[in-house]
Each structure stands twice: as structure tokens, then as C-alpha cells.
Amino acid sequence: MQSQLKIYNTLKGEKELFKPIHNNQVGMYVCGPTVYSDVHLGNCRTFISFDMIYRYLLHLDYKVRYVRNITDAGHLENDADEGEDKISKKARLEALEPMEIVQKYSVGFHDIMDRFNALPPSIEPTATGHIIEQIEIVEALIKKGFAYESNGSVYFDVEKYNETHNYGILSNRKIEDLISGTRDLDGQSEKRNQLDFALWKQASPYHIMRWPSPWSDGFPGWHLECTAMSHKYLGEQFDIHGGGMDLKFPHHECEIAQGHSYNGKPPVNYWLHTNMLTLNGKKMSKSTGNNLLPEELFSGETTLLDKGFDPMVARFFMMQAHYRSELDFSSDALKASEKGFYKLMNGYDDLEKLTGAAESDEDVSALIESFYEAMNDDFNTPVLVARLFEAVTFINKVKDGTAKISSADLDSLKTAMKAFIFDILGLNSIDRGDDSKLGVAMDIILELRKNARENKDWTTSDLIRDKLNEAGITVKDGKEGTSWSLN
Ligand code: AMP
Ligand code: ZN
């Protein structure tokens, strides 16, 4: 089964068969959060996508070392190496120790990941815990001629690197276009070239987070921490490196440049990038405020929603889209996912109660095979979900006596559904009690009302609406059909 997994590699721009460097061992590094504020749902989508990927690799019996870092130093407000360090700034504004900020948001992040049922990574290293390793790389890069000191800071020499390597290989950019697209600072910059990026920054007097180094009291550049930590825990070359697609450039491009010039070989075989969760058609982002926090989603305390949703419903909503497709957040989409989630879970509960017959009316092996085909096709979770619903349709037929399943097939279907729903998609059974039954009852009532309306029996249709309203259920007729909510 392992040998059939195909992964879309951003570096190649196509899907390819996955072949780890060391047989059945996989090294995977995912850029973690910058812990200066709460993670929003967009951040969560990326980490949940990699959780699903991690889970599938484990299911395929790979021995995975999954490293996801915590950025607690070095990420400046602006990717062009300008502005303050995000953590340092927040600490200054709130008159707290930087490590208080780091602690608060790391704990919050772990709590949210737990609620989304994301497995902890194998190692979760921090940038501040790896200052020595970062300094060692900077020293080596200066020695090799790929970096230079200027005014107590050290920069990576992109043009020098590009003479023998290809800067832009990941993001498909040409260095000439990048150069012409940058502002010339008339010699005011410490950098030789505007494309050069910081490996080490001298700290200004008000900068709280600082470490001694051969060049100055300062702090490491953001891109460097991931090179240092992936190298330390996964080696010079490892299998998978992931992050949101907004990290492709400059962050990952810079990581390739650093890693390649440090190790003499490309550091990563498969680059994986997740697409963005959008709100109102725009990327959810910490800086613009166009975002929704997980707590707001769970409680429903936001103008964007008229009710709260369980974390498992949100996880299912994310799994209904492919990780490389953009996904737009909306209240209606969440409601539809909630219905789908209940249907899938009810189907699974029913499966547990079925009894086997002598033979099956459905090719259950082919059905289970189709679960694997979906996931082997670059972790295609929406197709997997569609296949699981096909299984639910069959389960319902067996349940109402219009189809049969053999005892052997029943056992295999139970094992497969359990693995794909819980172990791989990472869903959990939640207390669906009244809500799910209410959903089923409302489907029946609204179907009856639809029939009444089609027969122009307005009295019955209005009566149903008014009685439901009295009972605390609002029925709304719209272009897309009829919806309901608790009022
Ligand atoms: P940050 O804490 O800002 O460094 O982001 C943590 C992770 O979330 C990175 O992998 C980002 O690429 C990812 N990310 C940021 N915004 C979104 C979004 N709207 N949708 C999906 N992933 C995102
Ligand atoms: Zn990173």
C-alpha cells in the first residue's frame, strides 16, 4: 500500500510517487506558529491538514518523525526583514516578559490543537532553544562565502548563491524579475542587494530579546530557525517539508538557499503547501483582522454565525476540501458540513449494529480499495468523504433490509470505516444526541412542507412554518431552498 502514495511536490509542480530516503522512515517538518497572538481558523486549517497527512503516513505503517517548530523569536513584522520582532513588540506593548507571551500563546495553541483532535508532533522545538545551532550555521555560511557581515548583522548573499544555484526554484521566480521588483534604497541599506535576507540581526537598544554572537548582541533571522531545527532533528536531507502556501516565498525559498549552501545538497525532497482558508473571499490573516478565532466558532459568539459548531464539525468541513484548494468559510457551509458529519457518524453507528449474511450485494473490497485510492491520490480527502458516503448509503440499505452484507465483508468494512473516519480523518464521535435527531426530523418536516408548496397548499405550508416558529425554530425560504435555525 505504501508504494502507491502519490504526493504533489511544489518543487516539481506535479504529483509523484512518494519514496522516502530511508525505506519506511519518514522525516517531516512543518513550520509552526509564531506565538505572539491566538491562532485563527486559517492557521488551524494548515495544521489540521498536516495532521491528516501525518495520520495517513502512520496508517501506511511509516515510522514518522514529525517536527513542528514554535517560532518564539526572529519573525519580524515585515517579511522584508523590517520592523520589530513580533514577540518582542507584543512583550513591550503589554509590559510582559517575552517568554510570558510565548507561554500564553503556545499553551493556547496546544489547547486548540487538542480540541481539533490533532496529534502532537514527535518534536516541537523552539527557535530560542536553538540559538547556538543557528549561530553555527551563520558562521559556516560566512566561511563558505554565502554570507557577509554588515554593521553587526549578517546577511545571506542571494546573488552569490544564484551564481551556482537557483534562487526561485520553489516559487518559480527569476532572480532578475525579483531584483527589478525591489526598491533601490540608494545605499542606505546594510545589505549588498535588496534580495539578501538576514541571518542575524543586531538588536536595537530597546529590543528585549537578544543573545551574544560573534557579530553583535542580536537575534536570528526567521528563515534560519527552520533550517537549524530541521537539520538538527531530520538531517541534511529529509523527506517532507510543509507549510501554508503563503510561506513558499520568501520563507521556504530562503530555507532552500540556506540549507543547500550549508549542506551542499537540496535539503528537502517533497515540498507540500496547503491552500488558504478565506473569509469574505479574502485570506484569513492575523494582521488584517479578517479572521475568525476557533473559540468564536465553538461558542458562536460572533456576528458571522448564528450558532456555535463543534470542533469536529469544523474539522470535517476542512476535510471536505482538498488541502491544495482554497476553502471559503461561511455559516451555511458549516451548517451543511454539520449535517454531513451527523449523517456519516450515524451511518458508522448503524454499521456497528448490523449483522452479516451469507453474501453481499455490493463489492465491499472495491469500496474499501476506493478509500485508499482517494488518499493515495495526494491525500484527496473530499473524494474519500464521497466514498464514505457511498458506504453509508449501502449501510442504510442493509439496515432497512433492501441489501445484504456478508459477515466477512461486514468485518472488513467496520475496520476500514473506523480507520478512515477516526484514525485518518481524525474525527471523533461527539454527542450528537438531540441535535442529530432534530436534524433528521427537520428534514422530514421540510420535505412535507415542500410538497405542500408544490401543490400550492399554502395553508399547510404556512401552518408548518408558524408552528415551528412558535416552538423556537425559524424557517427561512431563500433562492437556494429552505433553511432552518433555532431562534
Ligand atoms: P503564522 O503563525 O502566521 O506563521 O502562520 C502559521 C501557519 O498558518 C503557516 O503555515 C501559514 O502559512 C498558515 N496560514 C496563515 N494564514 C492562513 C490561512 N488563511 N489559511 C490557511 N493557512 C494559513
Ligand atoms: Zn519555517
Coordinates of C-alpha atoms and ligand atoms in Angstrom, one line a residue:
M1 CA 0.0 0.0 0.0
Q2 CA 2.9 2.4 0.9
S3 CA 4.3 2.2 -2.7
Q4 CA 1.1 3.7 -4.2
L5 CA 1.0 7.0 -2.5
K6 CA 1.4 10.0 -4.8
I7 CA 2.1 13.4 -3.4
Y8 CA 2.0 16.8 -5.2
N9 CA 5.5 18.2 -4.9
T10 CA 5.5 22.0 -5.2
L11 CA 9.2 21.8 -6.2
K12 CA 8.3 19.8 -9.3
G13 CA 4.9 21.2 -9.9
E14 CA 3.4 17.7 -10.2
K15 CA 2.3 14.6 -8.4
E16 CA 5.0 12.0 -7.9
L17 CA 5.2 8.6 -6.2
F18 CA 6.4 9.1 -2.6
K19 CA 9.7 7.4 -1.9
P20 CA 11.3 8.2 1.5
I21 CA 15.0 8.4 1.7
H22 CA 15.2 5.7 4.4
N23 CA 12.8 2.9 3.4
N24 CA 9.8 3.1 5.8
Q25 CA 11.0 6.0 7.8
V26 CA 9.7 9.5 7.1
G27 CA 11.1 12.8 8.2
M28 CA 8.6 15.6 8.1
Y29 CA 9.0 19.2 9.1
V30 CA 6.1 21.7 9.2
C31 CA 6.6 25.4 10.0
G32 CA 4.7 26.0 13.2
P33 CA 3.0 29.1 14.6
T34 CA 4.5 32.4 15.6
V35 CA 3.3 32.6 19.1
Y36 CA 2.5 36.3 19.6
S37 CA -1.2 36.0 19.3
D38 CA -4.0 33.4 19.1
V39 CA -4.1 31.2 16.1
H40 CA -7.0 31.8 13.8
L41 CA -9.0 29.2 11.9
G42 CA -6.8 29.7 8.8
N43 CA -3.7 28.7 10.8
C44 CA -5.7 25.8 12.2
R45 CA -6.6 24.6 8.7
T46 CA -2.9 24.3 7.7
F47 CA -2.0 22.4 10.9
I48 CA -5.1 20.2 10.6
S49 CA -4.2 19.4 7.0
F50 CA -0.7 18.3 8.1
D51 CA -2.2 16.3 10.9
M52 CA -4.3 14.4 8.4
I53 CA -1.1 13.8 6.3
Y54 CA 0.8 12.6 9.3
R55 CA -2.1 10.3 10.3
Y56 CA -2.2 8.8 6.8
L57 CA 1.5 8.2 6.7
L58 CA 1.2 6.5 10.1
H59 CA -1.7 4.4 8.9
L60 CA 0.5 3.2 6.0
D61 CA 2.9 2.0 8.6
Y62 CA 5.6 4.6 8.1
K63 CA 7.7 5.4 11.1
V64 CA 7.3 9.2 11.0
R65 CA 9.4 11.8 12.9
Y66 CA 7.2 14.8 12.7
V67 CA 8.9 18.1 13.7
R68 CA 6.8 21.2 14.0
N69 CA 8.5 24.2 15.5
I70 CA 7.4 27.1 17.6
T71 CA 8.6 30.5 16.3
D72 CA 9.3 32.4 19.5
A73 CA 12.0 34.8 18.1
G74 CA 13.1 36.2 14.8
H75 CA 9.9 36.7 12.9
L76 CA 9.8 40.4 12.1
E77 CA 6.6 42.3 11.4
N78 CA 7.6 42.5 7.8
D79 CA 9.0 39.7 5.6
A80 CA 11.5 42.1 4.1
D81 CA 13.5 42.0 7.4
E82 CA 12.0 45.2 8.6
G83 CA 10.0 46.2 11.6
E84 CA 10.2 44.8 15.1
D85 CA 10.3 41.2 16.2
K86 CA 6.7 40.2 16.6
I87 CA 7.1 38.6 20.1
S88 CA 9.4 41.3 21.3
K89 CA 6.9 44.0 20.2
K90 CA 4.0 42.3 21.9
A91 CA 6.0 41.9 25.1
R92 CA 6.9 45.6 25.0
L93 CA 3.3 46.7 24.4
E94 CA 1.9 44.5 27.2
A95 CA 4.8 45.2 29.6
L96 CA 5.4 41.4 29.9
E97 CA 8.4 39.2 29.6
P98 CA 8.7 37.9 26.0
M99 CA 8.5 34.3 27.5
E100 CA 5.2 35.1 29.1
I101 CA 3.8 36.0 25.7
V102 CA 5.4 32.8 24.3
Q103 CA 4.0 30.6 27.1
K104 CA 0.5 32.1 26.9
Y105 CA 0.1 31.6 23.1
S106 CA 1.9 28.2 23.0
V107 CA -0.5 26.9 25.7
G108 CA -3.5 28.3 23.8
F109 CA -2.2 26.8 20.5
H110 CA -1.9 23.3 22.1
D111 CA -5.3 23.6 23.6
I112 CA -6.9 24.4 20.3
M113 CA -5.0 21.6 18.5
D114 CA -6.2 19.2 21.2
R115 CA -9.8 20.3 20.6
F116 CA -9.4 19.7 16.9
N117 CA -8.0 16.3 17.8
A118 CA -4.7 17.0 16.1
L119 CA -1.9 14.6 17.3
P120 CA 1.1 16.3 18.9
P121 CA 4.3 16.3 16.7
S122 CA 7.2 14.0 17.6
I123 CA 9.4 17.0 18.4
E124 CA 8.3 20.6 18.9
P125 CA 11.5 22.7 19.1
T126 CA 11.6 26.4 19.7
A127 CA 13.8 29.0 17.9
T128 CA 15.1 30.4 21.2
G129 CA 16.1 26.9 22.3
H130 CA 18.4 26.6 19.2
I131 CA 20.3 29.9 19.1
I132 CA 23.7 28.0 19.2
E133 CA 22.8 25.9 16.3
Q134 CA 21.7 28.9 14.3
I135 CA 25.0 30.8 15.1
E136 CA 26.9 27.7 13.9
I137 CA 25.2 27.8 10.5
V138 CA 25.8 31.6 10.1
E139 CA 29.5 31.0 10.8
A140 CA 29.6 28.2 8.3
L141 CA 27.8 30.3 5.6
I142 CA 30.2 33.2 6.1
K143 CA 33.2 30.8 5.7
K144 CA 31.7 29.3 2.6
G145 CA 31.3 32.8 1.1
F146 CA 27.5 32.8 1.0
A147 CA 27.0 35.3 3.8
Y148 CA 28.6 38.6 4.9
E149 CA 28.6 40.8 8.0
S150 CA 27.4 44.3 7.9
N151 CA 27.1 46.6 10.9
G152 CA 26.8 43.8 13.4
S153 CA 24.2 42.0 11.3
V154 CA 24.8 39.1 8.9
Y155 CA 23.0 38.7 5.5
F156 CA 22.7 35.9 3.1
D157 CA 24.2 36.8 -0.3
V158 CA 21.4 35.8 -2.7
E159 CA 23.3 36.9 -5.9
K160 CA 26.4 34.9 -4.9
Y161 CA 24.2 31.8 -4.2
N162 CA 22.4 32.2 -7.5
E163 CA 25.7 32.1 -9.5
T164 CA 25.9 28.4 -8.7
H165 CA 22.3 27.5 -7.6
N166 CA 18.8 28.5 -8.5
Y167 CA 17.2 31.1 -6.2
G168 CA 13.5 31.0 -7.0
I169 CA 13.4 27.2 -7.8
L170 CA 10.4 26.6 -5.4
S171 CA 8.3 29.7 -6.1
N172 CA 9.1 29.7 -9.8
R173 CA 10.6 33.2 -9.7
K174 CA 13.5 34.5 -11.7
I175 CA 16.1 36.5 -9.8
E176 CA 16.2 39.2 -12.5
D177 CA 12.5 39.8 -12.0
L178 CA 12.9 39.8 -8.2
I179 CA 15.7 42.3 -8.4
S180 CA 13.8 44.7 -10.7
G181 CA 10.8 44.4 -8.5
T182 CA 12.6 45.6 -5.3
R183 CA 13.2 49.2 -4.2
D184 CA 16.6 50.6 -4.5
L185 CA 17.5 52.1 -1.2
D186 CA 20.3 54.4 -2.6
G187 CA 22.9 52.8 -0.5
Q188 CA 21.0 53.3 2.8
S189 CA 20.7 49.6 3.4
E190 CA 23.3 47.5 5.1
K191 CA 22.6 44.8 2.5
R192 CA 24.7 44.5 -0.7
N193 CA 21.5 43.7 -2.5
Q194 CA 17.8 44.2 -1.7
L195 CA 17.2 40.4 -2.1
D196 CA 19.7 39.5 0.6
F197 CA 18.0 38.3 3.8
A198 CA 19.0 38.5 7.4
L199 CA 20.7 35.5 9.1
W200 CA 21.5 37.5 12.2
K201 CA 20.2 41.0 13.2
Q202 CA 21.9 43.3 15.6
A203 CA 19.4 44.2 18.3
S204 CA 18.5 47.9 18.7
P205 CA 18.7 49.3 22.3
Y206 CA 15.0 48.8 23.0
H207 CA 14.9 45.2 21.6
I208 CA 14.3 42.9 24.6
M209 CA 15.2 39.5 23.1
R210 CA 18.9 39.3 22.4
W211 CA 21.8 36.9 22.5
P212 CA 25.5 37.3 22.3
S213 CA 27.1 36.3 19.0
P214 CA 30.5 36.9 17.2
W215 CA 28.9 39.8 15.4
S216 CA 26.7 41.6 17.9
D217 CA 24.1 41.2 20.7
G218 CA 21.2 40.3 18.5
F219 CA 18.8 37.7 17.3
P220 CA 18.5 35.2 14.4
G221 CA 16.6 35.8 11.2
W222 CA 13.3 33.9 10.9
H223 CA 14.2 31.7 7.9
L224 CA 17.2 30.4 9.8
E225 CA 15.4 28.7 12.7
C226 CA 13.7 26.2 10.4
T227 CA 17.0 25.3 8.6
A228 CA 18.7 24.8 12.0
M229 CA 16.0 22.7 13.6
S230 CA 15.1 20.6 10.6
H231 CA 18.8 19.9 10.1
K232 CA 19.3 19.0 13.7
Y233 CA 16.4 16.6 14.0
L234 CA 15.9 15.3 10.5
G235 CA 19.4 15.6 8.9
E236 CA 20.9 17.2 5.9
Q237 CA 18.3 15.9 3.6
F238 CA 14.8 14.8 4.6
D239 CA 11.6 13.8 3.0
I240 CA 8.7 16.3 3.6
H241 CA 8.6 20.0 4.4
G242 CA 5.3 21.7 4.7
G243 CA 3.6 24.9 5.5
G244 CA 0.9 27.2 4.1
M245 CA 1.4 28.4 0.6
D246 CA 2.0 31.9 1.7
L247 CA 5.3 30.6 3.2
K248 CA 6.5 29.4 -0.2
F249 CA 8.2 32.8 -0.8
P250 CA 10.3 34.1 0.7
H251 CA 10.4 31.8 3.8
H252 CA 10.8 28.4 2.1
E253 CA 12.8 29.7 -0.8
C254 CA 15.3 31.1 1.7
E255 CA 15.3 27.8 3.6
I256 CA 16.3 26.0 0.4
A257 CA 19.1 28.6 -0.2
Q258 CA 20.4 28.3 3.3
G259 CA 20.2 24.5 3.5
H260 CA 21.7 23.9 0.1
S261 CA 24.7 26.2 0.6
Y262 CA 25.2 24.8 4.1
N263 CA 24.9 21.1 3.3
G264 CA 25.9 21.1 -0.3
K265 CA 22.7 19.4 -1.3
P266 CA 19.0 20.4 -1.5
P267 CA 17.6 19.9 2.0
V268 CA 14.1 18.6 1.1
N269 CA 12.7 16.1 -1.3
Y270 CA 9.0 16.9 -1.2
W271 CA 7.7 20.4 -0.6
L272 CA 4.0 20.4 0.4
H273 CA 1.9 23.6 0.6
T274 CA -1.6 23.9 1.9
N275 CA -4.1 26.4 0.5
M276 CA -5.7 29.3 2.4
L277 CA -8.9 29.4 4.4
T278 CA -10.7 32.6 3.3
L279 CA -13.4 34.7 4.8
N280 CA -15.4 37.1 2.7
G281 CA -13.3 35.9 -0.2
K282 CA -10.1 37.1 1.4
K283 CA -7.3 35.1 3.1
M284 CA -7.8 34.9 6.9
S285 CA -4.9 36.8 8.4
K286 CA -3.7 37.9 11.8
S287 CA -2.6 41.3 10.6
T288 CA -5.7 42.4 8.7
G289 CA -8.2 41.3 11.3
N290 CA -10.1 39.4 8.6
N291 CA -10.3 36.2 10.6
L292 CA -12.3 34.0 13.0
L293 CA -10.9 32.5 16.1
P294 CA -11.6 28.9 17.0
E295 CA -13.2 29.9 20.2
E296 CA -15.6 32.2 18.3
L297 CA -16.5 29.3 16.1
F298 CA -17.1 26.9 19.0
S299 CA -19.2 29.3 21.0
G300 CA -21.0 31.1 18.1
E301 CA -20.2 34.4 19.7
T302 CA -19.5 36.3 16.5
T303 CA -21.7 38.2 14.1
L304 CA -20.6 35.8 11.4
L305 CA -22.5 32.8 12.9
D306 CA -25.9 32.3 14.4
K307 CA -24.8 29.3 16.4
G308 CA -21.6 27.6 17.6
F309 CA -20.1 24.5 16.0
D310 CA -18.3 21.5 17.5
P311 CA -14.6 21.4 16.6
M312 CA -15.2 18.0 14.9
V313 CA -17.8 19.6 12.6
A314 CA -15.2 22.3 11.7
R315 CA -12.6 19.6 11.1
F316 CA -15.0 17.7 8.9
F317 CA -15.7 20.9 7.0
M318 CA -12.0 21.2 6.3
M319 CA -11.7 17.6 5.2
Q320 CA -14.4 18.1 2.7
A321 CA -12.0 20.3 0.7
H322 CA -8.7 19.2 -0.8
Y323 CA -5.7 20.7 1.2
R324 CA -4.5 22.4 -2.0
S325 CA -7.8 24.1 -2.8
E326 CA -8.9 27.4 -1.4
L327 CA -11.7 27.0 1.1
D328 CA -14.2 29.8 2.0
F329 CA -15.6 29.9 5.4
S330 CA -19.4 30.6 5.8
S331 CA -22.1 29.8 8.2
D332 CA -24.1 28.0 5.5
A333 CA -21.2 25.8 4.5
L334 CA -20.6 24.9 8.2
K335 CA -24.3 24.0 8.6
A336 CA -24.1 21.8 5.6
S337 CA -21.0 20.1 7.0
E338 CA -22.7 19.6 10.3
K339 CA -25.5 17.7 8.6
G340 CA -23.0 15.7 6.6
F341 CA -20.9 14.9 9.7
Y342 CA -24.0 13.6 11.6
K343 CA -25.0 11.5 8.6
L344 CA -21.6 9.9 8.5
M345 CA -21.4 9.3 12.2
N346 CA -25.0 7.9 12.3
G347 CA -24.0 5.7 9.4
Y348 CA -21.0 4.4 11.3
D349 CA -23.1 3.8 14.4
D350 CA -25.6 1.8 12.3
L351 CA -22.7 -0.2 10.8
E352 CA -21.7 -1.3 14.2
K353 CA -25.2 -2.7 14.8
L354 CA -25.6 -4.6 11.5
T355 CA -25.5 -8.4 11.3
G356 CA -23.8 -10.3 8.5
A357 CA -25.5 -12.5 5.9
A358 CA -24.0 -15.3 3.7
E359 CA -23.2 -12.9 0.9
S360 CA -23.0 -9.3 -0.1
D361 CA -24.9 -7.3 -2.7
E362 CA -22.1 -4.8 -3.0
D363 CA -18.4 -5.2 -3.9
V364 CA -17.1 -4.2 -0.4
S365 CA -13.5 -4.8 -1.3
A366 CA -13.7 -2.4 -4.2
L367 CA -15.4 0.1 -1.9
I368 CA -12.6 -0.1 0.6
E369 CA -10.0 0.0 -2.1
S370 CA -11.6 3.3 -3.3
F371 CA -10.9 4.8 0.2
Y372 CA -7.2 4.1 -0.4
E373 CA -7.2 5.3 -4.0
A374 CA -8.6 8.6 -2.8
M375 CA -6.0 9.1 -0.1
N376 CA -3.1 7.8 -2.3
D377 CA -4.0 10.5 -4.8
D378 CA -2.3 13.3 -3.0
F379 CA -4.4 12.9 0.2
N380 CA -7.7 13.6 -1.6
T381 CA -10.0 13.8 1.4
P382 CA -13.1 15.2 -0.4
V383 CA -13.1 12.1 -2.7
L384 CA -12.6 9.9 0.4
V385 CA -15.6 11.6 2.1
A386 CA -17.7 11.0 -1.0
R387 CA -16.7 7.3 -0.9
L388 CA -17.5 7.1 2.8
F389 CA -21.0 8.5 2.0
E390 CA -21.4 5.7 -0.7
A391 CA -20.6 3.3 2.1
V392 CA -23.3 4.9 4.3
T393 CA -25.9 4.6 1.5
F394 CA -25.1 0.9 1.4
I395 CA -25.2 0.6 5.2
N396 CA -28.7 2.2 5.2
K397 CA -29.9 -0.3 2.6
V398 CA -28.7 -3.2 4.7
K399 CA -30.3 -1.6 7.7
D400 CA -33.7 -1.3 6.0
G401 CA -33.4 -4.8 4.6
T402 CA -33.1 -3.9 0.9
A403 CA -29.5 -5.2 0.7
K404 CA -27.2 -7.8 2.3
I405 CA -23.7 -7.8 3.5
S406 CA -21.6 -10.9 4.2
S407 CA -20.1 -11.4 7.7
A408 CA -16.6 -11.2 6.3
D409 CA -17.4 -8.0 4.4
L410 CA -19.0 -6.6 7.5
D411 CA -15.9 -7.1 9.5
S412 CA -13.6 -5.5 6.8
L413 CA -16.0 -2.6 6.3
K414 CA -16.1 -1.9 10.1
T415 CA -12.3 -2.0 10.3
A416 CA -11.9 0.2 7.2
M417 CA -14.5 2.8 8.2
K418 CA -13.1 3.0 11.7
A419 CA -9.6 3.6 10.3
F420 CA -10.5 6.2 7.8
I421 CA -13.0 8.2 9.8
F422 CA -11.2 8.2 13.2
D423 CA -7.5 7.4 12.6
I424 CA -7.0 9.1 9.3
L425 CA -9.5 12.0 9.0
G426 CA -9.0 12.4 12.7
L427 CA -12.7 12.8 13.6
N428 CA -14.2 11.9 16.9
S429 CA -17.6 10.8 17.8
I430 CA -19.4 13.6 19.6
D431 CA -22.6 13.8 21.5
R432 CA -24.9 14.3 18.6
G433 CA -27.9 13.1 20.6
D434 CA -30.7 15.6 20.2
D435 CA -29.2 17.7 17.5
S436 CA -28.7 15.0 15.0
K437 CA -32.2 13.6 15.6
L438 CA -33.6 17.1 15.3
G439 CA -31.8 17.4 12.0
V440 CA -33.4 14.2 10.7
A441 CA -36.8 15.3 11.9
M442 CA -36.5 18.7 10.3
D443 CA -35.5 17.2 7.0
I444 CA -38.8 15.2 7.1
I445 CA -40.9 18.2 8.1
L446 CA -39.4 20.5 5.5
E447 CA -39.8 17.8 2.8
L448 CA -43.6 17.6 3.7
R449 CA -43.8 21.4 3.6
K450 CA -42.0 21.5 0.2
N451 CA -44.7 19.0 -1.1
A452 CA -47.4 21.2 0.2
R453 CA -45.9 24.3 -1.5
E454 CA -45.5 22.4 -4.8
N455 CA -49.3 21.6 -4.5
K456 CA -50.0 25.2 -3.8
D457 CA -51.3 24.2 -0.4
W458 CA -50.2 27.5 1.2
T459 CA -52.4 26.9 4.3
T460 CA -50.4 23.8 5.3
S461 CA -47.1 25.3 4.4
D462 CA -47.7 28.4 6.4
L463 CA -49.1 26.4 9.3
I464 CA -45.9 24.3 9.5
R465 CA -43.7 27.4 9.4
D466 CA -45.8 29.3 12.1
K467 CA -46.0 26.3 14.4
L468 CA -42.2 25.7 14.1
N469 CA -41.7 29.4 14.8
E470 CA -43.8 29.1 18.0
A471 CA -41.6 26.1 19.0
G472 CA -38.5 28.2 18.6
I473 CA -37.4 27.1 15.1
T474 CA -37.1 29.7 12.3
V475 CA -37.8 28.5 8.8
K476 CA -36.4 30.7 6.0
D477 CA -37.2 30.3 2.3
G478 CA -34.4 31.5 0.0
K479 CA -33.2 31.2 -3.5
E480 CA -31.1 28.2 -2.6
G481 CA -34.0 26.4 -0.9
T482 CA -35.4 26.4 2.7
S483 CA -33.2 26.5 5.7
W484 CA -33.9 26.4 9.4
S485 CA -32.3 27.6 12.6
L486 CA -33.0 27.6 16.3
N487 CA -34.1 31.1 17.5
Ligands
AMP1 P1 2.0 32.1 11.3 O1 1.7 31.9 12.8 O2 1.4 33.4 10.8 O3 3.4 32.0 11.0 O4 1.2 31.0 10.5 C1 1.2 29.7 10.8 C2 0.7 28.8 9.6 O5 -0.6 29.1 9.2 C3 1.6 29.0 8.4 O6 1.9 27.7 7.8 C4 0.8 29.8 7.5 O7 1.1 29.5 6.1 C5 -0.6 29.3 7.8 N1 -1.7 30.2 7.4 C6 -1.7 31.6 7.7 N2 -2.9 32.1 7.2 C7 -3.6 31.0 6.7 C8 -4.9 30.9 6.1 N3 -5.7 32.0 5.9 N4 -5.3 29.7 5.7 C9 -4.5 28.6 5.9 N5 -3.3 28.7 6.4 C10 -2.9 29.9 6.8
ZN2 ZN 9.6 27.7 8.7

